[in-house]
Coordinates of C-alpha atoms in Angstrom, one line a residue:
M1 CA 2.5 -8.2 -3.3
R2 CA -0.4 -8.9 -5.6
A3 CA -2.1 -5.7 -6.4
G4 CA -5.4 -6.8 -4.9
R5 CA -4.0 -7.6 -1.5
I6 CA -6.0 -5.5 0.9
S7 CA -3.7 -5.0 3.8
K8 CA -0.3 -5.1 2.3
A9 CA 1.7 -2.3 3.7
F10 CA 1.1 1.2 2.6
T11 CA 3.9 2.6 0.5
L12 CA 3.7 6.3 0.8
A13 CA 3.3 7.9 -2.0
V14 CA 2.6 5.0 -1.0
A15 CA 0.4 2.1 -1.3
A16 CA -2.0 2.2 1.5
V17 CA -5.6 2.3 1.4
L18 CA -8.8 4.0 1.3
A19 CA -12.0 2.3 0.3
L20 CA -12.4 2.8 -3.4
G21 CA -14.4 1.0 -6.0
A22 CA -12.7 0.1 -9.2
C23 CA -13.7 3.2 -11.2
T24 CA -10.8 4.4 -13.2
A25 CA -10.7 5.6 -16.8
A26 CA -8.7 3.4 -19.2
P27 CA -5.4 4.9 -20.1
P28 CA -4.6 5.8 -23.7
A29 CA -2.5 3.5 -25.8
P30 CA 1.3 4.2 -25.7
E31 CA 2.5 7.1 -27.8
G32 CA 4.8 6.0 -30.6
S33 CA 5.5 2.5 -31.9
T34 CA 8.2 0.3 -33.0
A35 CA 8.6 -2.0 -35.9
A36 CA 11.0 -4.2 -34.1
T37 CA 9.9 -7.6 -32.9
A38 CA 10.1 -9.0 -29.4
S39 CA 12.4 -12.0 -28.8
P40 CA 12.9 -14.3 -25.9
G41 CA 15.6 -13.7 -23.4
G42 CA 17.4 -10.4 -22.9
N43 CA 17.6 -7.9 -20.1
V44 CA 15.6 -4.7 -19.3
T45 CA 16.4 -2.0 -16.8
V46 CA 13.7 -0.5 -14.6
L47 CA 14.1 2.7 -12.6
E48 CA 12.5 2.9 -9.1
P49 CA 12.7 6.0 -6.9
S50 CA 13.8 4.3 -3.7
P51 CA 16.1 1.4 -2.8
F52 CA 15.0 -2.1 -1.8
T53 CA 15.2 -2.8 1.9
S54 CA 13.2 -6.0 2.8
F55 CA 11.8 -9.3 1.5
N56 CA 8.8 -8.8 3.8
P57 CA 6.7 -5.9 2.7
D58 CA 4.0 -6.9 5.1
S59 CA 6.0 -5.9 8.2
T60 CA 6.2 -2.3 9.5
T61 CA 9.9 -2.1 8.8
G62 CA 9.6 -3.7 5.4
Q63 CA 6.8 -1.8 3.9
G64 CA 7.7 0.3 0.9
A65 CA 6.9 0.7 -2.8
T66 CA 10.1 -0.9 -4.2
N67 CA 9.9 -3.8 -1.7
A68 CA 6.2 -4.4 -2.7
R69 CA 7.1 -4.4 -6.4
I70 CA 10.0 -6.8 -6.0
D71 CA 7.8 -9.0 -3.8
Y72 CA 5.2 -9.0 -6.6
A73 CA 7.7 -10.1 -9.2
T74 CA 9.2 -12.9 -7.1
H75 CA 6.1 -14.4 -5.5
S76 CA 2.8 -15.8 -6.6
G77 CA -0.6 -16.4 -5.1
F78 CA -4.3 -17.2 -5.7
N79 CA -5.2 -13.9 -7.5
Y80 CA -4.0 -10.5 -8.7
V81 CA -5.6 -7.3 -10.1
D82 CA -5.2 -6.4 -13.8
N83 CA -4.9 -3.0 -15.4
N84 CA -8.7 -2.8 -15.6
L85 CA -8.9 -3.3 -11.8
K86 CA -10.5 -6.7 -12.2
L87 CA -9.6 -9.5 -9.8
V88 CA -8.0 -12.3 -11.8
R89 CA -7.8 -15.8 -10.3
N90 CA -4.6 -17.7 -10.8
D91 CA -5.9 -21.2 -10.9
K92 CA -2.4 -22.5 -11.9
F93 CA -1.3 -21.6 -8.3
G94 CA -4.3 -23.0 -6.6
T95 CA -8.0 -22.5 -5.9
Y96 CA -10.1 -21.0 -3.2
E97 CA -13.8 -21.4 -2.7
K98 CA -16.5 -20.2 -0.3
L99 CA -17.9 -23.2 1.4
S100 CA -20.5 -21.4 3.4
D101 CA -22.0 -18.0 4.1
K102 CA -23.2 -18.7 7.6
P103 CA -20.7 -18.9 9.0
L104 CA -18.4 -17.5 6.2
T105 CA -16.1 -20.4 5.5
V106 CA -13.3 -20.3 2.8
K107 CA -11.1 -23.1 1.7
Y108 CA -7.7 -22.5 0.0
T109 CA -6.0 -25.3 -1.9
I110 CA -2.4 -25.1 -3.3
N111 CA -1.8 -27.1 -6.4
S112 CA 0.8 -29.8 -6.5
G113 CA 4.1 -28.7 -7.9
V114 CA 4.0 -25.2 -6.7
Q115 CA 7.4 -24.7 -4.9
W116 CA 9.9 -22.3 -3.4
S117 CA 13.1 -21.7 -5.2
D118 CA 15.0 -24.1 -2.9
G119 CA 12.7 -26.9 -4.1
E120 CA 10.5 -27.1 -1.0
P121 CA 6.8 -27.1 -1.7
V122 CA 4.5 -24.2 -1.0
T123 CA 2.1 -25.6 1.6
A124 CA -0.7 -24.6 3.9
A125 CA 2.0 -24.0 6.5
D126 CA 3.0 -20.9 4.6
L127 CA -0.7 -19.7 4.5
F128 CA -0.9 -20.5 8.2
L129 CA 2.1 -18.2 9.0
E130 CA 0.5 -15.5 6.8
W131 CA -2.7 -15.8 8.8
A132 CA -0.8 -15.7 12.1
A133 CA 0.9 -12.5 11.2
G134 CA -2.1 -10.8 9.6
S135 CA -4.8 -11.7 12.1
G136 CA -3.4 -10.4 15.4
Y137 CA -4.9 -13.7 16.8
Y138 CA -2.2 -14.1 19.5
N139 CA -2.1 -10.4 20.6
D140 CA -3.4 -9.6 24.1
A141 CA -2.0 -6.0 24.2
T142 CA -3.8 -3.0 25.5
L143 CA -2.7 0.3 23.9
D144 CA -2.2 3.6 25.8
A145 CA -3.3 7.1 24.6
N146 CA -0.2 7.2 22.3
F147 CA -1.1 3.8 20.8
K148 CA 1.8 2.1 22.5
V149 CA 1.6 -1.2 24.3
A150 CA 0.6 -0.4 27.9
R151 CA 0.2 -4.0 29.0
G152 CA 0.1 -7.4 27.4
N153 CA 1.8 -8.4 24.2
A154 CA 1.8 -7.5 20.5
Y155 CA 3.7 -10.1 18.6
F156 CA 3.7 -9.7 14.8
N157 CA 4.4 -6.1 13.6
Y158 CA 2.0 -6.4 10.7
A159 CA 1.8 -3.3 8.6
G160 CA -1.7 -4.0 7.3
D161 CA -5.1 -3.9 8.8
T162 CA -6.2 -7.0 10.8
T163 CA -10.0 -6.3 10.6
G164 CA -10.8 -9.3 8.5
L165 CA -8.5 -12.1 9.6
S166 CA -9.0 -11.1 13.2
Q167 CA -12.5 -12.4 12.8
T168 CA -11.4 -15.9 12.0
S169 CA -10.9 -18.9 14.3
M170 CA -7.9 -21.2 14.2
P171 CA -7.4 -22.4 10.6
V172 CA -7.8 -26.0 9.7
I173 CA -5.2 -27.7 7.6
G174 CA -6.1 -30.6 5.4
D175 CA -5.4 -32.5 2.2
N176 CA -2.0 -33.6 3.5
G177 CA -0.9 -30.0 4.0
A178 CA -2.2 -28.7 0.7
S179 CA -5.3 -26.9 2.0
L180 CA -6.2 -24.4 4.7
T181 CA -9.8 -23.6 5.7
L182 CA -10.8 -20.3 7.4
T183 CA -14.0 -19.8 9.3
Y184 CA -15.1 -16.2 10.1
T185 CA -17.0 -15.4 13.2
K186 CA -18.6 -12.4 11.4
P187 CA -19.3 -11.6 7.7
F188 CA -16.4 -10.0 5.9
S189 CA -16.9 -8.0 2.8
D190 CA -13.3 -8.5 1.4
W191 CA -12.9 -12.2 2.1
E192 CA -11.7 -12.9 -1.4
T193 CA -8.5 -11.0 -1.0
A194 CA -7.9 -11.5 2.7
L195 CA -5.4 -14.3 2.4
G196 CA -3.0 -15.7 -0.1
S197 CA -3.0 -13.1 -2.9
T198 CA 0.7 -13.4 -2.5
V199 CA 2.5 -16.1 -0.5
S200 CA 5.7 -14.2 0.4
I201 CA 7.2 -15.7 3.6
P202 CA 8.4 -19.4 3.6
A203 CA 7.4 -21.0 6.9
H204 CA 10.1 -23.6 6.6
I205 CA 12.8 -20.9 6.7
V206 CA 11.2 -19.1 9.6
A207 CA 11.1 -22.5 11.4
A208 CA 14.7 -23.2 10.7
R209 CA 15.8 -19.8 11.9
V210 CA 14.0 -20.1 15.3
G211 CA 15.3 -23.6 15.9
L212 CA 12.3 -25.7 14.9
K213 CA 12.5 -28.9 12.9
D214 CA 10.4 -27.9 10.0
A215 CA 7.3 -25.9 8.9
N216 CA 5.0 -28.6 10.4
A217 CA 6.6 -28.1 13.7
L218 CA 6.1 -24.4 13.4
V219 CA 2.4 -24.9 12.7
T220 CA 2.0 -27.4 15.6
L221 CA 3.6 -24.9 18.0
L222 CA 1.3 -22.1 16.8
Q223 CA -1.8 -24.3 17.0
G224 CA -1.0 -24.9 20.6
I225 CA -1.0 -21.3 21.6
P226 CA -4.4 -19.9 22.7
K227 CA -6.0 -16.8 21.3
G228 CA -4.9 -13.6 23.0
D229 CA -7.3 -11.7 25.2
P230 CA -6.5 -8.1 26.1
A231 CA -8.9 -8.4 29.1
A232 CA -6.7 -11.1 30.5
P233 CA -3.2 -10.8 29.2
V234 CA -0.7 -13.5 30.1
K235 CA 3.1 -13.7 30.3
A236 CA 4.7 -13.4 26.9
N237 CA 5.2 -16.7 25.1
P238 CA 9.0 -16.9 24.4
E239 CA 8.7 -19.3 21.4
L240 CA 6.0 -17.2 19.8
R241 CA 8.0 -14.1 20.4
K242 CA 11.0 -15.6 18.7
I243 CA 8.9 -16.5 15.6
A244 CA 7.3 -13.1 15.5
N245 CA 10.6 -11.3 15.9
F246 CA 12.1 -13.1 13.0
W247 CA 9.1 -12.5 10.9
N248 CA 9.2 -8.8 11.8
T249 CA 12.8 -8.0 10.9
G250 CA 14.6 -11.2 9.8
F251 CA 13.9 -10.5 6.1
D252 CA 15.1 -6.9 6.2
T253 CA 18.3 -6.3 4.3
K254 CA 19.9 -3.6 2.0
S255 CA 22.3 -6.1 0.4
M256 CA 22.1 -9.7 -0.9
P257 CA 21.4 -11.9 2.2
D258 CA 21.8 -15.6 2.8
P259 CA 19.9 -17.1 -0.2
S260 CA 17.4 -18.7 2.1
L261 CA 16.0 -15.3 3.0
A262 CA 15.5 -14.4 -0.7
L263 CA 13.4 -17.4 -1.7
S264 CA 10.9 -17.0 -4.6
N265 CA 7.8 -18.9 -5.7
G266 CA 7.1 -16.5 -8.5
P267 CA 8.2 -15.7 -12.1
Y268 CA 11.6 -14.1 -11.1
L269 CA 14.3 -14.7 -8.5
V270 CA 16.5 -12.1 -6.8
K271 CA 20.0 -12.8 -8.1
G272 CA 21.9 -10.0 -6.5
I273 CA 21.6 -6.7 -4.6
T274 CA 24.1 -3.8 -4.3
A275 CA 23.0 -1.7 -1.4
G276 CA 21.5 1.6 -2.5
K277 CA 22.5 1.0 -6.1
D278 CA 20.7 -1.8 -7.9
L279 CA 18.9 -5.2 -7.7
V280 CA 19.0 -7.9 -10.3
L281 CA 16.1 -10.3 -11.0
T282 CA 16.6 -13.5 -13.0
R283 CA 13.9 -15.7 -14.5
N284 CA 12.7 -18.6 -12.3
A285 CA 13.2 -21.6 -14.6
D286 CA 10.9 -23.8 -12.5
Y287 CA 8.0 -21.4 -12.5
N288 CA 4.9 -22.7 -14.4
W289 CA 2.1 -21.9 -12.0
G290 CA 1.3 -18.6 -13.7
T291 CA 2.2 -16.8 -16.9
V292 CA 5.8 -17.8 -17.7
P293 CA 8.1 -14.8 -18.3
T294 CA 10.6 -14.6 -21.2
L295 CA 13.2 -12.1 -20.0
D296 CA 16.5 -13.5 -18.7
T297 CA 17.0 -10.7 -16.3
V298 CA 15.4 -7.5 -15.0
T299 CA 17.8 -5.0 -13.5
V300 CA 16.4 -2.4 -11.1
H301 CA 18.2 0.9 -10.5
Y302 CA 17.3 3.6 -8.1
T303 CA 16.8 7.2 -9.3
A304 CA 14.6 9.5 -7.3
R305 CA 14.2 12.5 -9.6
P306 CA 11.7 12.1 -12.5
E307 CA 13.8 14.2 -14.8
A308 CA 16.8 11.9 -14.3
Q309 CA 14.6 8.9 -15.0
I310 CA 13.4 10.4 -18.3
A311 CA 16.9 11.4 -19.3
A312 CA 18.1 7.8 -18.7
L313 CA 15.2 6.5 -20.8
K314 CA 16.1 8.9 -23.6
A315 CA 19.8 8.0 -23.5
G316 CA 19.0 4.3 -23.6
K317 CA 20.5 3.7 -20.1
A318 CA 17.1 2.5 -18.8
D319 CA 14.1 0.8 -20.4
I320 CA 11.1 1.3 -18.0
A321 CA 10.2 4.0 -15.5
S322 CA 7.1 5.5 -13.9
P323 CA 8.3 9.1 -13.4
A324 CA 6.2 11.3 -11.2
L325 CA 4.2 13.7 -13.3
T326 CA 5.0 17.4 -13.0
Q327 CA 5.0 20.2 -15.5
D328 CA 8.7 19.7 -16.2
S329 CA 8.5 15.9 -16.3
A330 CA 5.5 16.0 -18.7
A331 CA 7.4 18.3 -21.0
A332 CA 10.5 16.0 -20.8
L333 CA 8.4 13.0 -21.7
A334 CA 7.1 14.8 -24.7
D335 CA 10.6 15.7 -25.8
A336 CA 11.8 12.1 -25.2
K337 CA 9.3 10.8 -27.7
S338 CA 11.8 11.7 -30.5
G339 CA 14.2 9.3 -28.8
G340 CA 11.8 6.4 -29.1
V341 CA 10.4 6.7 -25.5
Q342 CA 6.7 5.7 -25.4
T343 CA 4.5 7.2 -22.7
Q344 CA 1.1 6.1 -21.3
V345 CA -0.7 8.5 -19.0
G346 CA -3.8 7.5 -17.0
A347 CA -5.8 8.2 -13.9
S348 CA -4.2 6.9 -10.7
L349 CA -5.6 5.7 -7.5
G350 CA -3.4 8.2 -5.6
F351 CA -4.5 11.6 -4.2
D352 CA -2.8 14.3 -2.3
Q353 CA -4.0 15.6 1.0
A354 CA -3.1 17.9 3.9
V355 CA -3.5 16.1 7.2
L356 CA -3.5 17.7 10.7
N357 CA -2.0 16.1 13.8
F358 CA -4.6 15.8 16.6
K359 CA -1.8 16.1 19.1
G360 CA 0.3 19.2 19.6
V361 CA -0.6 22.8 18.7
L362 CA -3.4 21.7 16.4
A363 CA -5.2 19.7 19.0
K364 CA -7.3 22.8 19.6
P365 CA -10.3 22.6 17.3
D366 CA -10.4 26.3 16.5
F367 CA -6.7 26.2 15.4
R368 CA -7.4 23.2 13.2
T369 CA -10.3 25.0 11.5
A370 CA -8.3 28.2 11.2
F371 CA -5.5 26.4 9.4
L372 CA -7.8 24.6 7.1
K373 CA -9.5 27.9 6.2
T374 CA -6.2 29.1 4.8
V375 CA -5.5 26.2 2.5
P376 CA -5.7 27.6 -1.1
R377 CA -6.9 24.3 -2.7
Q378 CA -7.8 25.8 -6.1
D379 CA -4.4 27.6 -6.4
I380 CA -2.8 24.3 -5.5
V381 CA -4.7 22.5 -8.3
D382 CA -4.0 25.3 -10.8
Q383 CA -0.2 25.2 -10.1
A384 CA 0.5 21.6 -9.1
A385 CA -2.1 19.5 -11.0
K386 CA -3.3 21.3 -14.1
P387 CA 0.2 21.7 -15.7
V388 CA 0.1 17.9 -16.0
N389 CA -3.7 17.4 -16.4
P390 CA -5.6 20.5 -17.7
G391 CA -8.8 18.9 -16.5
A392 CA -7.7 18.5 -12.9
T393 CA -10.2 19.7 -10.3
V394 CA -10.2 20.1 -6.5
L395 CA -10.9 16.8 -4.8
D396 CA -13.8 17.0 -2.3
S397 CA -13.8 13.6 -0.6
F398 CA -11.4 11.5 1.5
V399 CA -13.3 8.3 0.6
F400 CA -14.6 8.6 -3.0
R401 CA -13.0 9.5 -6.3
A402 CA -14.7 11.7 -8.8
L403 CA -15.5 8.8 -11.2
Q404 CA -17.5 7.0 -8.5
T405 CA -21.2 7.4 -8.4
P406 CA -21.4 8.4 -4.7
Y407 CA -18.7 11.1 -5.1
K408 CA -21.1 14.0 -6.0
E409 CA -23.5 13.2 -3.3
S410 CA -20.9 12.8 -0.7
S411 CA -18.8 15.9 -1.6
A412 CA -22.0 18.0 -1.5
S413 CA -22.9 16.9 2.0
N414 CA -19.6 16.1 3.8
G415 CA -18.6 19.7 4.7
T416 CA -15.8 20.3 2.2
A417 CA -17.8 23.2 0.7
A418 CA -16.8 25.3 3.7
Y419 CA -13.2 25.1 2.4
A420 CA -13.9 25.8 -1.3
A421 CA -11.7 28.8 -1.1
A422 CA -9.1 30.2 1.4
D423 CA -10.7 32.6 3.9
I424 CA -8.0 34.5 5.6
D425 CA -10.4 36.8 7.5
A426 CA -12.3 33.8 9.0
S427 CA -9.0 32.2 10.0
K428 CA -7.8 35.4 11.7
K429 CA -11.1 35.6 13.7
L430 CA -10.7 32.0 14.9
L431 CA -7.1 32.6 15.9
A432 CA -8.1 35.7 17.9
G433 CA -4.6 37.2 17.8
A434 CA -2.8 33.9 18.4
T435 CA 0.2 33.1 16.2
P436 CA 0.6 29.3 16.5
T437 CA 3.8 27.6 15.2
V438 CA 3.1 24.7 12.9
R439 CA 5.6 22.3 11.4
V440 CA 4.7 21.2 7.9
L441 CA 6.2 17.9 6.9
Y442 CA 6.5 16.8 3.2
N443 CA 8.8 15.1 0.8
K444 CA 10.9 18.0 -0.4
D445 CA 12.3 15.9 -3.3
D446 CA 8.8 15.8 -4.8
P447 CA 8.3 19.1 -6.7
V448 CA 4.5 18.8 -6.5
R449 CA 4.7 18.6 -2.7
S450 CA 7.1 21.5 -2.7
T451 CA 4.6 23.6 -4.7
E452 CA 1.8 22.6 -2.3
F453 CA 3.9 23.6 0.7
N454 CA 4.9 27.0 -0.7
L455 CA 1.3 28.0 -1.6
M456 CA -0.1 26.7 1.7
A457 CA 2.6 28.3 3.8
A458 CA 2.2 31.7 2.2
S459 CA -1.5 31.6 2.8
A460 CA -1.3 30.4 6.4
R461 CA 1.3 33.1 7.2
M462 CA -1.2 35.8 6.1
A463 CA -3.6 34.6 8.8
G464 CA -0.9 34.7 11.5
F465 CA 0.4 31.2 11.6
N466 CA 4.2 30.8 12.0
V467 CA 4.8 28.1 9.4
V468 CA 8.0 26.1 9.8
D469 CA 9.3 24.3 6.7
D470 CA 9.9 20.8 7.9
G471 CA 10.3 19.2 4.5
K472 CA 12.7 16.3 4.4
G473 CA 14.4 14.2 1.7
A474 CA 12.9 11.1 0.2
G475 CA 14.6 8.8 2.8
Q476 CA 13.7 10.9 5.8
W477 CA 10.2 12.2 5.5
L478 CA 8.4 8.8 5.9
P479 CA 10.0 7.9 9.2
A480 CA 9.1 11.3 10.5
L481 CA 5.5 10.9 9.3
K482 CA 5.2 7.5 11.0
A483 CA 6.7 9.0 14.2
G484 CA 4.1 11.7 14.2
A485 CA 6.8 14.4 14.1
F486 CA 4.6 17.0 12.4
D487 CA 1.6 19.4 12.9
V488 CA 0.6 19.3 9.2
A489 CA 1.7 16.7 6.8
L490 CA 1.4 16.7 3.0
Y491 CA 1.3 13.2 1.6
G492 CA -0.8 10.9 -0.5
W493 CA -2.5 7.6 -0.3
T494 CA -2.5 5.2 -3.2
S495 CA -5.9 3.5 -2.8
N496 CA -6.2 -0.2 -3.0
P497 CA -8.1 -1.2 -6.1
T498 CA -10.4 -3.7 -4.5
G499 CA -12.6 -3.9 -1.4
S500 CA -13.9 -1.7 1.4
V501 CA -12.1 -2.7 4.5
Q502 CA -9.2 -0.3 3.8
V503 CA -11.2 2.6 5.4
P504 CA -10.5 1.2 8.9
Q505 CA -6.8 1.0 8.2
V506 CA -6.7 4.8 7.9
F507 CA -9.4 6.2 10.1
R508 CA -10.0 3.7 12.9
T509 CA -8.5 4.6 16.3
G510 CA -5.0 3.2 16.6
A511 CA -5.0 1.7 13.1
V512 CA -1.7 1.1 11.5
S513 CA -2.1 3.8 8.9
N514 CA -3.8 6.3 11.3
L515 CA -0.7 8.6 11.3
N516 CA -2.2 11.7 12.9
N517 CA -3.8 10.4 16.1
F518 CA -7.3 10.8 14.8
S519 CA -9.9 9.1 17.0
N520 CA -13.7 9.1 16.7
T521 CA -15.9 6.5 18.4
V522 CA -18.7 6.8 15.8
V523 CA -16.2 6.4 12.9
D524 CA -14.8 3.4 14.7
Q525 CA -18.3 1.8 14.8
L526 CA -19.1 2.6 11.2
A527 CA -15.7 1.3 10.0
G528 CA -16.4 -1.9 11.8
Q529 CA -19.8 -2.2 10.2
L530 CA -18.3 -1.5 6.8
A531 CA -15.9 -4.4 7.1
Q532 CA -18.8 -6.8 7.6
E533 CA -21.2 -5.3 5.0
P534 CA -21.5 -7.3 1.8
D535 CA -24.1 -5.0 0.1
S536 CA -22.4 -2.3 -2.1
A537 CA -25.1 0.3 -1.7
K538 CA -25.0 -0.1 2.1
Q539 CA -21.2 0.1 1.9
D540 CA -21.5 3.5 0.1
A541 CA -23.9 4.8 2.7
L542 CA -21.5 3.9 5.5
K543 CA -18.6 5.5 3.6
M544 CA -20.5 8.7 3.2
Q545 CA -21.1 8.9 6.9
I546 CA -17.4 8.4 7.6
D547 CA -16.5 11.0 5.0
K548 CA -18.7 13.6 6.7
L549 CA -17.4 12.8 10.2
V550 CA -13.8 12.9 9.1
V551 CA -14.1 16.3 7.4
G552 CA -16.2 17.7 10.3
A553 CA -13.5 16.7 12.8
G554 CA -10.9 18.8 11.1
Y555 CA -8.9 15.8 9.9
G556 CA -7.5 17.8 7.0
L557 CA -8.4 18.4 3.4
P558 CA -8.2 16.3 0.3
L559 CA -6.4 18.3 -2.5
F560 CA -6.6 16.5 -5.9
A561 CA -6.3 13.2 -7.6
R562 CA -3.0 12.6 -9.3
S563 CA -2.3 11.4 -12.8
A564 CA 0.4 8.9 -13.4
A565 CA 2.7 7.8 -16.3
A566 CA 4.3 4.7 -17.5
A567 CA 7.2 5.2 -19.9
N568 CA 9.4 2.7 -21.8
G569 CA 12.2 2.8 -24.3
P570 CA 12.3 1.0 -27.7
H571 CA 14.0 -2.1 -26.4
V572 CA 11.1 -3.4 -24.4
A573 CA 7.6 -4.5 -25.2
G574 CA 4.5 -5.5 -23.1
V575 CA 4.7 -2.6 -20.7
M576 CA 1.1 -1.5 -19.8
Y577 CA 0.0 1.3 -17.5
S578 CA -2.1 0.3 -14.5
P579 CA -3.4 2.4 -11.6
V580 CA -2.8 -0.4 -9.1
P581 CA -0.2 0.2 -6.4
V582 CA 2.5 -1.9 -8.1
G583 CA 2.0 0.1 -11.3
I584 CA 3.8 -1.1 -14.4
W585 CA 4.9 -4.2 -12.5
W586 CA 1.4 -5.7 -12.6
N587 CA 2.2 -7.7 -15.7
V588 CA 6.0 -8.1 -15.3
W589 CA 5.7 -11.6 -16.8
D590 CA 4.6 -10.0 -20.1
W591 CA 7.6 -7.8 -20.6
K592 CA 9.8 -8.8 -23.6
Y593 CA 13.1 -7.6 -24.9
V594 CA 13.0 -5.9 -28.4
K595 CA 16.1 -6.0 -30.5

């Protein structure tokens, strides 16, 4: 995944997606230095908190932070986002240009010589398959109140938002299969990152796996299938279903699969996977359509606990990590400096929040407000955020960050002022003697979330809530969140660094990242307008309206923005902190081994 890709899957704690501008303070330079010189070749070891599970991070089963980072290292595309949150075009891969504003028309052209690791060229067929999955073009499904298919068909289980690509007509392939042209039926604010930031899924492999001759046959088949119409659903197309089913889960794996399912078109190749233990990347010797890496191999190990990550760095058993920042881990990083560990700390695009489920016990508005009245946000900041960042403050917006110009105006008018401090008496009055039982879901392996839960639970119990600790381990809490198995959930979004269309992905009725059954017709309308609005000032006005409506509905409460760290040992150079979702991986091609 290129960091600028709008609708790549959320990876909770997690890359998903609120509409944020690129307003993040530059991180300080690394602490410490080394007189050693970098040399070509060599291996570095990276620690990630969760195991790799899929070569398709765009699918609902394949989304995840580690999957997205491996995808980024092994695939290439038309652009990426750097550590200053600037969109950088990769003209060595190909070019894209806006041919027209009315209608919005964009042409993508892949350069000659760009190829998959099996020697097959990357072509417009690969872009076409990406469009097919990300547009929802063929779907004719109608969803029920639980956002399940009531009639019709939903084919590709795409984990991103389809707002932009759903407004395109059938793409046109040209230049002997090297180009693809998209025409939008409506203006789209985020057109530049809607398609091809990373080309991850080889169409010729999908074709072979579903019994088609080649990628061209796949495209021909898809071109012959009409656009789905939920008002007039038709019988499921078996050939389309077969293609979509393989796209949905065919690339999921916890161990090294058939090599055809692990193809690369980026700087590195996946050489081997040991389930739950490690993954090894090796340099793609053919890659020259981007910055060419110098490392021979990158080994990825899985270590969930930040203290264990830091200990491994200090002991020389690992070279690179992004340990979650807590009071203990910050102290451990400071101590590790004596062992040659360098640390960069900067603002992140992630923030913590308490989100209420609109189904179940908190469906009652008074109960939602009563619970929110008990949330001790300042205490949470004091005990969970300030030990890492003394300047941390309560976050008062779901849509804006404090460094953005509209933040002060939106936070002053969106209604969060009513929850500036816990008000137990007001909560008791709303409960009127009731003692609702609420299940609070969070990642119990995250010490920050554990602190948040303990403070929140103690306060809510004072008002009369029966709070159930439903915290789960790192591998269990996310499935529970996606299943809606909670009344209150503590989790964070890592906001995408570019664009505005991410807002619908979280707040629109039935959206893929709408995890708490929130539904508001006015928010749906505003989110739709936002996706089409090219003017930044008008975008901010729409976001402010959404911010106010979300808070007013009792959606939950934002808590605080997180800081993040990048740490590396003395045997690697080129590691640079970035707030983008892929973090330190953003410039993986610049990493070098230091003797």
